[in-house]
Coordinates of C-alpha atoms and ligand atoms in Angstrom, one line a residue:
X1 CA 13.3 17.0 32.0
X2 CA 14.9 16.1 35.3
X3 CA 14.5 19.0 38.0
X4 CA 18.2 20.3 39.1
X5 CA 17.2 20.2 42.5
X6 CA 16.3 16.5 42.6
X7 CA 19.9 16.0 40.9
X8 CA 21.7 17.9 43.2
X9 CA 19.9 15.4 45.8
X10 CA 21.1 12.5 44.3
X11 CA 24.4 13.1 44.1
X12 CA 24.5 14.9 47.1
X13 CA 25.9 17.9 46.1
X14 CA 25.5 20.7 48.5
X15 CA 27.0 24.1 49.8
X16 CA 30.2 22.4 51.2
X17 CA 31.3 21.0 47.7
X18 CA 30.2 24.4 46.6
X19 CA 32.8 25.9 48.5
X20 CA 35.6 23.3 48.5
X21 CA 35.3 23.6 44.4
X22 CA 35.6 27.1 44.6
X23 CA 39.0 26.8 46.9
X24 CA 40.2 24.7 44.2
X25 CA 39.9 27.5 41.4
X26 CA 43.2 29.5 41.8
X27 CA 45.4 26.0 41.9
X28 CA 43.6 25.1 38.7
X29 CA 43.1 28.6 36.9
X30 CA 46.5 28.6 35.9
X31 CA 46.9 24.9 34.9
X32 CA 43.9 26.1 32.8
X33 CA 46.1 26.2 29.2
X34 CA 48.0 22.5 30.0
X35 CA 44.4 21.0 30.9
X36 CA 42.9 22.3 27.9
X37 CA 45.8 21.5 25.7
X38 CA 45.6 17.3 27.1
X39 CA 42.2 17.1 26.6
X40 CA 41.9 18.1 22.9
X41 CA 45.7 16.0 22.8
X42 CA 43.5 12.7 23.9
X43 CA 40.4 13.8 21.4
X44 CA 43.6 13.8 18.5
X45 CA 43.5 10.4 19.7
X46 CA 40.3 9.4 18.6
X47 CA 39.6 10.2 14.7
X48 CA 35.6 9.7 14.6
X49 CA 35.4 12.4 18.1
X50 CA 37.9 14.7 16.1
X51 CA 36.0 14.1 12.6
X52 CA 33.2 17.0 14.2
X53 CA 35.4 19.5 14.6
X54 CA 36.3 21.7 11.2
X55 CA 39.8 22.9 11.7
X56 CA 42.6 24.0 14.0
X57 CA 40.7 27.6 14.2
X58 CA 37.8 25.7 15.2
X59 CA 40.1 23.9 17.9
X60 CA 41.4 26.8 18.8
X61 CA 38.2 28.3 19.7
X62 CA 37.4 25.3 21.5
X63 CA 40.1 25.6 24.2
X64 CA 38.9 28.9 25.2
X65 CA 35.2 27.2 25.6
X66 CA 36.6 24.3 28.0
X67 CA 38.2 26.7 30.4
X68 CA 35.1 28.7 30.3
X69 CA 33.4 25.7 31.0
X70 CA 36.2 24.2 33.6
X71 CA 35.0 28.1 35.4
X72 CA 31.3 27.6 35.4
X73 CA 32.5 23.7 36.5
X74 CA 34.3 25.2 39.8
X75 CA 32.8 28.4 40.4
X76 CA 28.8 28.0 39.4
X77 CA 26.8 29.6 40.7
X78 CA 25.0 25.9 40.2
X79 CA 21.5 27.6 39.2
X80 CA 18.9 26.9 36.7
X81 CA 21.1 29.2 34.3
X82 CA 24.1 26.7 35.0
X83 CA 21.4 23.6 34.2
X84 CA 20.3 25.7 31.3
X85 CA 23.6 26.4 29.5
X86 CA 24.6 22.3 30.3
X87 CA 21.6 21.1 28.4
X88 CA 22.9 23.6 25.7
X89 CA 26.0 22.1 25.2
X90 CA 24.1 18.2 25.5
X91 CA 22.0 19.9 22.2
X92 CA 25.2 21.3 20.5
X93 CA 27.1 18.3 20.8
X94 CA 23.8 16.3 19.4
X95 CA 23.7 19.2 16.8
X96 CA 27.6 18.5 15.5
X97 CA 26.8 14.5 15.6
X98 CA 29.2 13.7 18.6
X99 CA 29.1 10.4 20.0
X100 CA 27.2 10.2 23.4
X101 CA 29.9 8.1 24.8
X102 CA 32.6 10.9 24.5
X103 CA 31.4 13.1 26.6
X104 CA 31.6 10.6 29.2
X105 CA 35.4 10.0 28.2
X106 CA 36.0 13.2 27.9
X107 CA 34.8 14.0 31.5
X108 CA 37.0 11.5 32.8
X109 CA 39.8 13.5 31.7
X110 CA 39.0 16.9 33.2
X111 CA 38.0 14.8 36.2
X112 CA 41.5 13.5 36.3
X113 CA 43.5 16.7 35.5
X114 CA 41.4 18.3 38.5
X115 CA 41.9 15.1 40.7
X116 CA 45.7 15.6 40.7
X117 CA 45.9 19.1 40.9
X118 CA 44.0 18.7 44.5
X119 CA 45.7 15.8 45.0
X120 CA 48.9 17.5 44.2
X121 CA 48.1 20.9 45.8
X122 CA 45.7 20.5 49.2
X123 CA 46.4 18.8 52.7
X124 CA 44.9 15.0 52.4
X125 CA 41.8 15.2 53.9
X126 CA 40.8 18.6 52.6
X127 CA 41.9 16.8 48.6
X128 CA 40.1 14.2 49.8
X129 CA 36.8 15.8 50.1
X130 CA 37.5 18.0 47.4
X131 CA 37.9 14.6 45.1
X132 CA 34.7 13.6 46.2
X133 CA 32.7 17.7 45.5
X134 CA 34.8 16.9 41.3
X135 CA 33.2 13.8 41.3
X136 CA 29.6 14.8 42.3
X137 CA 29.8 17.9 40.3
X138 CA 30.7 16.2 36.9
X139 CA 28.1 13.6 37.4
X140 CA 25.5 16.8 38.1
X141 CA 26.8 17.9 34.5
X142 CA 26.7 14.9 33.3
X143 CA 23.1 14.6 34.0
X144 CA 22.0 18.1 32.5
X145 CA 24.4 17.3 29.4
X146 CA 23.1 13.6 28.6
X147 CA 19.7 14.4 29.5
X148 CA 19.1 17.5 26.9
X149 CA 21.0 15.0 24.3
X150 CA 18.3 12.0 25.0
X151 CA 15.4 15.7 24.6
X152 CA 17.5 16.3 20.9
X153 CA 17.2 12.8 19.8
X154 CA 13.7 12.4 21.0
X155 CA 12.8 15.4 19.2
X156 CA 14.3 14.3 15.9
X157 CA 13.2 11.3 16.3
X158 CA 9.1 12.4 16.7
X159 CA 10.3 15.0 13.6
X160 CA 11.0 11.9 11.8
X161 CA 8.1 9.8 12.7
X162 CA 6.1 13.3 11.7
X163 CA 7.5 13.1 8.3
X164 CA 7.0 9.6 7.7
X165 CA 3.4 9.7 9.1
X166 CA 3.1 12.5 6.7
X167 CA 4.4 10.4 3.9
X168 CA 2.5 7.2 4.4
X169 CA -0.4 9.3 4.9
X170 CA -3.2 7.9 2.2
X171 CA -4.6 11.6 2.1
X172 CA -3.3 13.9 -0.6
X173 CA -2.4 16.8 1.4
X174 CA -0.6 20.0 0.5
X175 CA 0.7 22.6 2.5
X176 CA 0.4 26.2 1.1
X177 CA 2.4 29.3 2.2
X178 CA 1.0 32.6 2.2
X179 CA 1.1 33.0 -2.2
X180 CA -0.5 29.5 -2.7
X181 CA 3.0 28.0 -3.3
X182 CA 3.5 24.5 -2.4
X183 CA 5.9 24.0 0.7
X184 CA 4.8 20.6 1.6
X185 CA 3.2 17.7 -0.2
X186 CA 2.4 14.2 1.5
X187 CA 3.4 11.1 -0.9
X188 CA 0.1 10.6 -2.2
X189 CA -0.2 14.4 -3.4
X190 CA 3.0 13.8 -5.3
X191 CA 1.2 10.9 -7.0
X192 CA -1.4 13.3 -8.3
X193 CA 0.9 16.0 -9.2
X194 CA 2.0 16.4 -13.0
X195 CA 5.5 17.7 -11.8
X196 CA 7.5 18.2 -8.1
X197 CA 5.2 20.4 -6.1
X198 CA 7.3 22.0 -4.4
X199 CA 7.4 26.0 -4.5
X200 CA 4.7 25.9 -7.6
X201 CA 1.3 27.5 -7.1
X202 CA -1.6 24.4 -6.8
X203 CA -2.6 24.7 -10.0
X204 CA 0.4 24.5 -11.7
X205 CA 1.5 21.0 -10.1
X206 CA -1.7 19.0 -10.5
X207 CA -3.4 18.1 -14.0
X208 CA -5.4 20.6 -15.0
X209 CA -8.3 18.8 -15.9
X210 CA -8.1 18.2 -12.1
X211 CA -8.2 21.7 -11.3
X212 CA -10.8 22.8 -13.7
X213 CA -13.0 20.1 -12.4
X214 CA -12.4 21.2 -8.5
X215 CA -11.8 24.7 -9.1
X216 CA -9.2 24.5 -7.4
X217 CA -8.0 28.1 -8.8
X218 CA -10.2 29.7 -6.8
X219 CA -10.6 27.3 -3.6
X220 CA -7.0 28.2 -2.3
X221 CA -7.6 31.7 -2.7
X222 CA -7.7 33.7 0.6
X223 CA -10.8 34.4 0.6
X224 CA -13.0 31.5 -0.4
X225 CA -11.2 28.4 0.8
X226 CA -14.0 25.8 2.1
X227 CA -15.2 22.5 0.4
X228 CA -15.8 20.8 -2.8
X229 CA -18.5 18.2 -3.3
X230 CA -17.3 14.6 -4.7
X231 CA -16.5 15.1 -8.9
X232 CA -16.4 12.8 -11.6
X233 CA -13.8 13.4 -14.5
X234 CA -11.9 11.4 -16.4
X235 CA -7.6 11.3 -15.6
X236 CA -5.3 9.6 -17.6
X237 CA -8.1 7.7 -19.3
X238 CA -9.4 6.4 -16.2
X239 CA -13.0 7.6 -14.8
X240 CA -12.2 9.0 -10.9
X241 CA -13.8 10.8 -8.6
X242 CA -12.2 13.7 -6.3
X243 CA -13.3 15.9 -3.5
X244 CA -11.4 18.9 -2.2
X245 CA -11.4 20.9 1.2
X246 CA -9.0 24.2 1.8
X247 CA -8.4 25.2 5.1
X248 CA -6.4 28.2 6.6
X249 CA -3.9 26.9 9.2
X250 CA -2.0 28.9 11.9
X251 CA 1.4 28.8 11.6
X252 CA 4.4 31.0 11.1
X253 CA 4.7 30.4 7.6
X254 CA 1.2 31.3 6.9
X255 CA -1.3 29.6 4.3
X256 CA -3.4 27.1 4.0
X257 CA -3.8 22.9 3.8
X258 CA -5.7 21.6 0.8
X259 CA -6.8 17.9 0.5
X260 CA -8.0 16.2 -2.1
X261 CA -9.6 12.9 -1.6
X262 CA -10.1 10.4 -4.2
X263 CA -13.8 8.7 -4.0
X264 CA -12.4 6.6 -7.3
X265 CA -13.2 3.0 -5.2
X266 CA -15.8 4.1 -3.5
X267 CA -17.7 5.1 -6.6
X268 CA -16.7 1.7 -8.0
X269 CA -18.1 0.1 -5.7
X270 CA -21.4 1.8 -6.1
X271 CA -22.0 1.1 -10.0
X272 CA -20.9 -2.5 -9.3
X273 CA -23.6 -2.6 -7.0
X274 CA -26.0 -1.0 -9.2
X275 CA -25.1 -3.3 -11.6
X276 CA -25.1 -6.5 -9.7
X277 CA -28.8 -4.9 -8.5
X278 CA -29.9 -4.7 -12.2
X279 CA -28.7 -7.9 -12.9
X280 CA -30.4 -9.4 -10.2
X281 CA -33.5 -7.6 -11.6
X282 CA -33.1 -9.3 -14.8
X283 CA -32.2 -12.2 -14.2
X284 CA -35.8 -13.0 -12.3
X285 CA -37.5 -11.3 -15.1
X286 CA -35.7 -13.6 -17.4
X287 CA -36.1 -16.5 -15.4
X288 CA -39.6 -15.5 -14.7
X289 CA -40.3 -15.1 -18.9
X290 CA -38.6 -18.1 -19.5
X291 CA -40.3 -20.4 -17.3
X292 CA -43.8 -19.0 -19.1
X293 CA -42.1 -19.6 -22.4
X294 CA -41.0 -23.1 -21.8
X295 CA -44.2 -25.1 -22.0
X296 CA -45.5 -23.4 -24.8
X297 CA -42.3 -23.8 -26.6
X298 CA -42.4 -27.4 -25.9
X299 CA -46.4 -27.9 -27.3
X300 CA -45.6 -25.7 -30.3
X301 CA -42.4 -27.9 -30.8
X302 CA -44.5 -31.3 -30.3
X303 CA -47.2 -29.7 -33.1
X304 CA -44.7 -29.0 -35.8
X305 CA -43.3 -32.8 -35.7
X306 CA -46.8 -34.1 -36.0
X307 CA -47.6 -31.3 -38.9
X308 CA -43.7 -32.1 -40.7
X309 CA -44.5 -35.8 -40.8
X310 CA -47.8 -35.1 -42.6
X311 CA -45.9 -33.7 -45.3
X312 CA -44.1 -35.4 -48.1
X313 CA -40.8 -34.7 -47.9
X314 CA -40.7 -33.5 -51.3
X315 CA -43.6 -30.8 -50.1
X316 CA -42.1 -27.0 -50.3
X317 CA -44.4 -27.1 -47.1
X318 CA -42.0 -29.4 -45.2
X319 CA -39.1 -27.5 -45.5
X320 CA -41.0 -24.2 -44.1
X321 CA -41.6 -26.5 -41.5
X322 CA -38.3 -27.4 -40.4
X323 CA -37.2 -23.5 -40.4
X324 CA -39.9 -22.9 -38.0
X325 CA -38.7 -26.2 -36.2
X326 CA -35.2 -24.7 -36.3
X327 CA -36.2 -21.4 -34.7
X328 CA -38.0 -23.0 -32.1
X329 CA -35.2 -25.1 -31.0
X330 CA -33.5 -22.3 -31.0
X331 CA -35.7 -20.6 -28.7
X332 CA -35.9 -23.6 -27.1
X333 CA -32.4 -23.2 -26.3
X334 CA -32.6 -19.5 -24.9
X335 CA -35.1 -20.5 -22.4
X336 CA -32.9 -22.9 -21.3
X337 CA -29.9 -20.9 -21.4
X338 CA -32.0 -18.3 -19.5
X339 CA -33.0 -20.7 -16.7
X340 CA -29.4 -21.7 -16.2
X341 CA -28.3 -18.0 -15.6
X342 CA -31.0 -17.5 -13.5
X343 CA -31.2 -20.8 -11.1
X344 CA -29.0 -20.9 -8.0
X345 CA -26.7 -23.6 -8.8
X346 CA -26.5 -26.2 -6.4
X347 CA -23.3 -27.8 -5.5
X348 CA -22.6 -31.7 -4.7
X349 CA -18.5 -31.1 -4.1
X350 CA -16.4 -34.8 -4.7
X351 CA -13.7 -35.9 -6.6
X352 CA -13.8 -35.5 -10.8
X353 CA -11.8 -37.3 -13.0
X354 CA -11.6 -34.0 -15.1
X355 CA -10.1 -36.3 -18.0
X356 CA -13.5 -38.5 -17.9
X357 CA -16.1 -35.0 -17.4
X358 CA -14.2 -33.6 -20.7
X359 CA -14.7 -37.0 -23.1
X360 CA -18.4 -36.9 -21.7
X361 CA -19.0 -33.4 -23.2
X362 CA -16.5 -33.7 -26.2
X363 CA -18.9 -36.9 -26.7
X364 CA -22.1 -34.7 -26.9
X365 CA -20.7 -31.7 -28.8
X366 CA -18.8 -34.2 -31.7
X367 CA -22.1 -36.4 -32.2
X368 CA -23.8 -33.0 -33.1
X369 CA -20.9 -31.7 -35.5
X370 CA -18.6 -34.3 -37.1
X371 CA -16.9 -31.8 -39.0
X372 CA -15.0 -30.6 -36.4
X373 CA -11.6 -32.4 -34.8
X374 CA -11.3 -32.6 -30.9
X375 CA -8.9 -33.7 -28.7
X376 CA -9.0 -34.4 -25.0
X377 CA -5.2 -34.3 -23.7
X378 CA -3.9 -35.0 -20.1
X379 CA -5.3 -36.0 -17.0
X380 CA -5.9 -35.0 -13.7
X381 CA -8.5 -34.3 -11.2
X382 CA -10.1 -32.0 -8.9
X383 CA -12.6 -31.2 -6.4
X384 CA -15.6 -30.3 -8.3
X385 CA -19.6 -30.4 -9.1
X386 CA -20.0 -33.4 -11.8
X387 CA -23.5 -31.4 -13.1
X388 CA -21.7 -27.8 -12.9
X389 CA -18.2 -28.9 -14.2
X390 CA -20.2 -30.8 -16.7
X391 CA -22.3 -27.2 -17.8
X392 CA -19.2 -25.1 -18.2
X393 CA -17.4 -27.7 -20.2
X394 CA -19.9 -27.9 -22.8
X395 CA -20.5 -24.1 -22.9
X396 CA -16.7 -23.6 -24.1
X397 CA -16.4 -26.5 -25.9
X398 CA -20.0 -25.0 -27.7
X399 CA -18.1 -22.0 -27.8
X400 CA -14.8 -23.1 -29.3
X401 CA -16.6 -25.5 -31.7
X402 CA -18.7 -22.2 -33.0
X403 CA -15.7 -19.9 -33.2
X404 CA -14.3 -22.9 -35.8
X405 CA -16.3 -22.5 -38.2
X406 CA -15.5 -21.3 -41.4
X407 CA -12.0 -22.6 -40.7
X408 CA -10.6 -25.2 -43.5
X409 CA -9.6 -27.9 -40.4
X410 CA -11.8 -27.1 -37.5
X411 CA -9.7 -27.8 -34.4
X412 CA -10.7 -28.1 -30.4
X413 CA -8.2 -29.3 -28.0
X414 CA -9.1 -29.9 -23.8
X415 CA -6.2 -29.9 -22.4
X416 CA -6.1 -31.7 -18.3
X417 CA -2.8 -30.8 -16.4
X418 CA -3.7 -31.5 -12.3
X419 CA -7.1 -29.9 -11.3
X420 CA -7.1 -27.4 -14.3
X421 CA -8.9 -27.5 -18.1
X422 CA -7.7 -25.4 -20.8
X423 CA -9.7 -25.4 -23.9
X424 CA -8.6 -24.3 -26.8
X425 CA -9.7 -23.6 -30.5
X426 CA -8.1 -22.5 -34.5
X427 CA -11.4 -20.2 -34.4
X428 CA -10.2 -16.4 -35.0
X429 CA -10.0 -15.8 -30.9
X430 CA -10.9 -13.0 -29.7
X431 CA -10.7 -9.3 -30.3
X432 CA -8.9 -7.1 -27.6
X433 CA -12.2 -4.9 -27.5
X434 CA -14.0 -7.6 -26.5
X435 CA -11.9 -9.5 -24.0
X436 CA -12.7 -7.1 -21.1
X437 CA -17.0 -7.7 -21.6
X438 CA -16.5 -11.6 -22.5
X439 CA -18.2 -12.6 -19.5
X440 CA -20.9 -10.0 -19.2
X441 CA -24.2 -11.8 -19.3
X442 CA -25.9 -10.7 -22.4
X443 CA -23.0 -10.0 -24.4
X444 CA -23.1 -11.8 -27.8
X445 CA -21.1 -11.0 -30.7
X446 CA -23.4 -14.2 -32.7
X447 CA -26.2 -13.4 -34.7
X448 CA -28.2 -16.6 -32.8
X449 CA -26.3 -16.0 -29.1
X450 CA -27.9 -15.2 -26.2
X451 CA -24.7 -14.2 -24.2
X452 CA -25.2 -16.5 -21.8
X453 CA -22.9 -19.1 -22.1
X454 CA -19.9 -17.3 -20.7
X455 CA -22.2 -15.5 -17.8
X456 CA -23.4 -19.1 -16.5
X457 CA -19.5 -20.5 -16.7
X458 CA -18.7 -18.0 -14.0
X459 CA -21.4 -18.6 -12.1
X460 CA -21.2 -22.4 -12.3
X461 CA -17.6 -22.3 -11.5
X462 CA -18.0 -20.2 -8.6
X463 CA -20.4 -22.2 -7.0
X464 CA -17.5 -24.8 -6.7
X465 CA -14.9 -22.3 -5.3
X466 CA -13.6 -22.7 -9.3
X467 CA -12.4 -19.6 -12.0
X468 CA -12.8 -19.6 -15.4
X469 CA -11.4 -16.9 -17.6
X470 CA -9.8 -16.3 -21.2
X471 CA -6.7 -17.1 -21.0
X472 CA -5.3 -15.9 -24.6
X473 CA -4.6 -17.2 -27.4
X474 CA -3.9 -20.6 -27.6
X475 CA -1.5 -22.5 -29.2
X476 CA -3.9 -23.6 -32.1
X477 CA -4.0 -20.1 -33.0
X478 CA -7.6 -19.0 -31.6
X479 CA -8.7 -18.3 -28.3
X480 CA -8.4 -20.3 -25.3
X481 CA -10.1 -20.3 -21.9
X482 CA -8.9 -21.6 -18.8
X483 CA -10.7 -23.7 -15.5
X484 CA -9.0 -23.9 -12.6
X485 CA -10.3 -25.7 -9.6
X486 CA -9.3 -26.5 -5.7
X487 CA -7.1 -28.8 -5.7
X488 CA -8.1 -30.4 -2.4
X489 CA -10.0 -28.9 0.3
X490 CA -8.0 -29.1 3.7
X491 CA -8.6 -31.9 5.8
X492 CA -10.3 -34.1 2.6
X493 CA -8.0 -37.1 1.8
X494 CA -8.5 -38.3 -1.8
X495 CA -10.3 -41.5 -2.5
Ligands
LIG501 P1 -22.8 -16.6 -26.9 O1 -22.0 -17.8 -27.2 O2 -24.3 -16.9 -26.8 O3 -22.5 -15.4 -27.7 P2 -21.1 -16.5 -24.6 O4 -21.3 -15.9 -23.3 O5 -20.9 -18.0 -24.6 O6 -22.4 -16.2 -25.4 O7 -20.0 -15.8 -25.4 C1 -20.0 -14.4 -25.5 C2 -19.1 -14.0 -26.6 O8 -17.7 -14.3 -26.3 C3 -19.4 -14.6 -27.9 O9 -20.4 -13.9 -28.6 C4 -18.0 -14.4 -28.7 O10 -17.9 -13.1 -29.1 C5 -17.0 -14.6 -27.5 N1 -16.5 -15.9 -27.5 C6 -16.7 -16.9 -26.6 N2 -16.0 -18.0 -26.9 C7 -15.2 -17.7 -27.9 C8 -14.2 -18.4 -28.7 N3 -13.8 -19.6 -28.4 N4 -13.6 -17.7 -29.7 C9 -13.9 -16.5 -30.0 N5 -14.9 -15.8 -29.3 C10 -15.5 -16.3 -28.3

């Protein structure tokens, strides 16, 4: 706030003006009425300066307030009490949403009316000087008035900023009076809330199974308050994780600020990383098992086709013999499977011709079962691993080839459009209960699976910056799972 002194410097306004505006008065007290009645004749004038005013008895009122004023204007005493009562009108006119610029208008108007009257009624020089004292005390009220306006809007304007801080505030605070009610609730505590907080007791507005869990009955009570540890429940289906701290705050309307923050990410976080952990874990057991089981597997495998061909075919022996030889493969296939999930992939990024990767595969996975019809649609290419794309390709076309089974015409469609693969299948797709664990290594709804397949598509296709993911049923009628690479790293020009 500007200091009325340092005003009164500026504008050089001392005891001679004091005096010369107080020789002025009795010409202008009884002009009083006429000035009065031109300046709220020129506000008429202006509709959005007259929209603040309620009615003619408001108006009324008014002109006795100017001449009051038009008094203190001539007379002072020009004291901190005069400086104090100008910033009061600066606040009122902020308060009844006048325009700023009319006060400066409308102080050219007084200025005039009292301009004339010394011009009118004072020797030269004396209306002279007296001009001069009108013109440095309106611009010292002026000052105070504009000056506690600028205060007003500042103050609204950090009142504002307050509430909007309040409101983007990620914290779910509430604000308590004195019997618990809510007065205040920040955006994200109205998130929680099962109804409008406000002027409802805690417990009321949030879900109960909230409250039971944070006892938040007796936290906002006035004499325990304090802190509740992180809890798990379960809210709107959803497994979450709340803590809650009640604190008595000083303030005129009494009560107390409870916050509850939500550790739901945080706790995510944590079982993902227990879960990648164990994962980790198993998959160097596995790898480790597997690479023990691999060269025994292949010796035992080697043995049965030197036993089998000492059999006549005809022998009931030689068919035992090919179960066995059947299991083992299978096995055979685990350990591989296993070893694939477990290895680091290494990546050898270049150009694929993702039409030429998907005949390779569809190749392989035909020559093993004739039965089934597949179809490699499209072209396009992408930035890819030749080994890795090469792995993921035949695990879904594996995949989709299995889930066909059963099915009168067995169906398998790859379908290229730019740097994406989309394989599809007539199989029975997939279950909504399984969709969300599809990928989880392990996860197997076959009877010879390992749940692997899946696990070491993701992995393969994030080695290469690639996704792969179900993408729905397909338009064969089964399921369908999608692989989308980069297009084209920046800075790599295609061959
Ligand atoms: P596995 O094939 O050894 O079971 P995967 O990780 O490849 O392991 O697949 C996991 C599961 O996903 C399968 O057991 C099956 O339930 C489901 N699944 C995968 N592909 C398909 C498909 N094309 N149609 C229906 N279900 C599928």
């Amino acid at each position: 706030m500007t200091n009325l002194v340092e005003i009164k410097l500026w504008v050089r306004f001392a005891a001679r003006d004091e005096q010369l505006l107080s020789d002025l008065w009795p010409h202008v007290e009884p002009e009083l009425p006429s000035i009065a009645e031109q300046f709220y004749a020129r506000i008429a004038e202006i509709p959005e300066a007259m929209a603040v005013f309620s009615g003619p008895d408001q108006l009324r009122r008014q002109h006795k307030l100017l001449m009051g004023w038009i008094n203190q204007l001539l007379n002072g005493p020009f004291d901190e009490v005069y400086a104090h009562n100008r910033r009061r009108v600066g606040r009122r006119h902020v308060a009844v949403g006048l325009d700023q610029a009319y006060m400066f208008t409308s102080m050219q108007v007084i200025v005039h009316a009292l301009c004339e009257i010394a011009h009118q009624q004072l020797p030269a020089a004396r209306a002279l000087e007296t001009i001069h004292a009108i013109h440095k005390v309106a611009t010292l009220d002026l000052s105070l008035m504009t000056e506690s306006f600028m205060d007003v809007q500042q103050d609204e304007r950090v009142v504002l900023a307050e509430r909007q801080m309040l409101d983007h505030l990620t914290t779910a605070a509430f604000l308590l009076d004195a019997q618990q009610r809510v007065l205040h609730a920040t955006a994200a505590a109205r998130d929680l809330c099962v109804q409008p907080p406000k002027g409802l007791p805690l417990h009321q507005a949030l879900p109960e199974v909230l409250v039971d869990a944070l006892s938040l009955r007796d936290l906002v009570l006035p004499e325990s308050g304090g802190h509740r540890s992180p809890t798990e429940l379960r809210l709107m289906g959803q497994a979450r994780s709340f803590s809650a701290t009640c604190s008595p705050i000083s303030s005129p309307v009494g009560g107390r600020l409870v916050q509850i923050s939500d550790h739901t990410e945080a706790l995510q976080v944590a079982r993902r990383l227990e879960k990648a952990e164990s994962l980790a874990r198993m998959g160097e057991m596995s790898a480790a098992v597997a690479h023990e089981l691999r060269n025994p597997l292949a010796s035992i495998s080697g043995a049965i086709q030197v036993l089998q061909a000492t059999f006549p075919p005809t022998d009931p022996k030689a068919s035992i013999m090919s179960k066995v030889h059947q299991q083992v493969r299978r096995l055979d296939r685990m350990v591989h499977d296993l070893l694939d999930f477990a290895r680091p992939p290494e990546t050898h990024l270049a150009r694929l011709d993702l039409a030429e990767a998907a005949r390779q595969v569809v190749d392989i996975v035909a020559g093993v079962d004739p039965d089934v019809h597949i179809d490699v649609e499209g072209s396009g290419s992408a930035w890819a691993d030749a080994d890795l794309t090469h792995r993921i390709l035949l695990n879904l076309t594996q995949n989709a080839v299995a889930a066909t089974r059963g099915q009168l015409e067995r169906r398998v469609l790859l379908h290229i459009d730019d740097h994406t693969i989309r394989v599809s299948d007539n199989g029975p797709g997939v279950p909504a209960a399984v969709q969300p664990s599809l990928f989880e290594p392990f996860f197997t709804t076959r009877t010879t699976g390992t749940g692997l397949g899946l696990a070491i598509c993701q992995t393969a296709a994030g080695a290469q910056g690639a996704s792969v993911f179900y993408d729905g049923a397909s338009s064969l009628g089964g399921a369908s799972f999608s692989v989308v690479w980069v297009p084209q790293p920046e800075g790599v020009t295609p061959a």
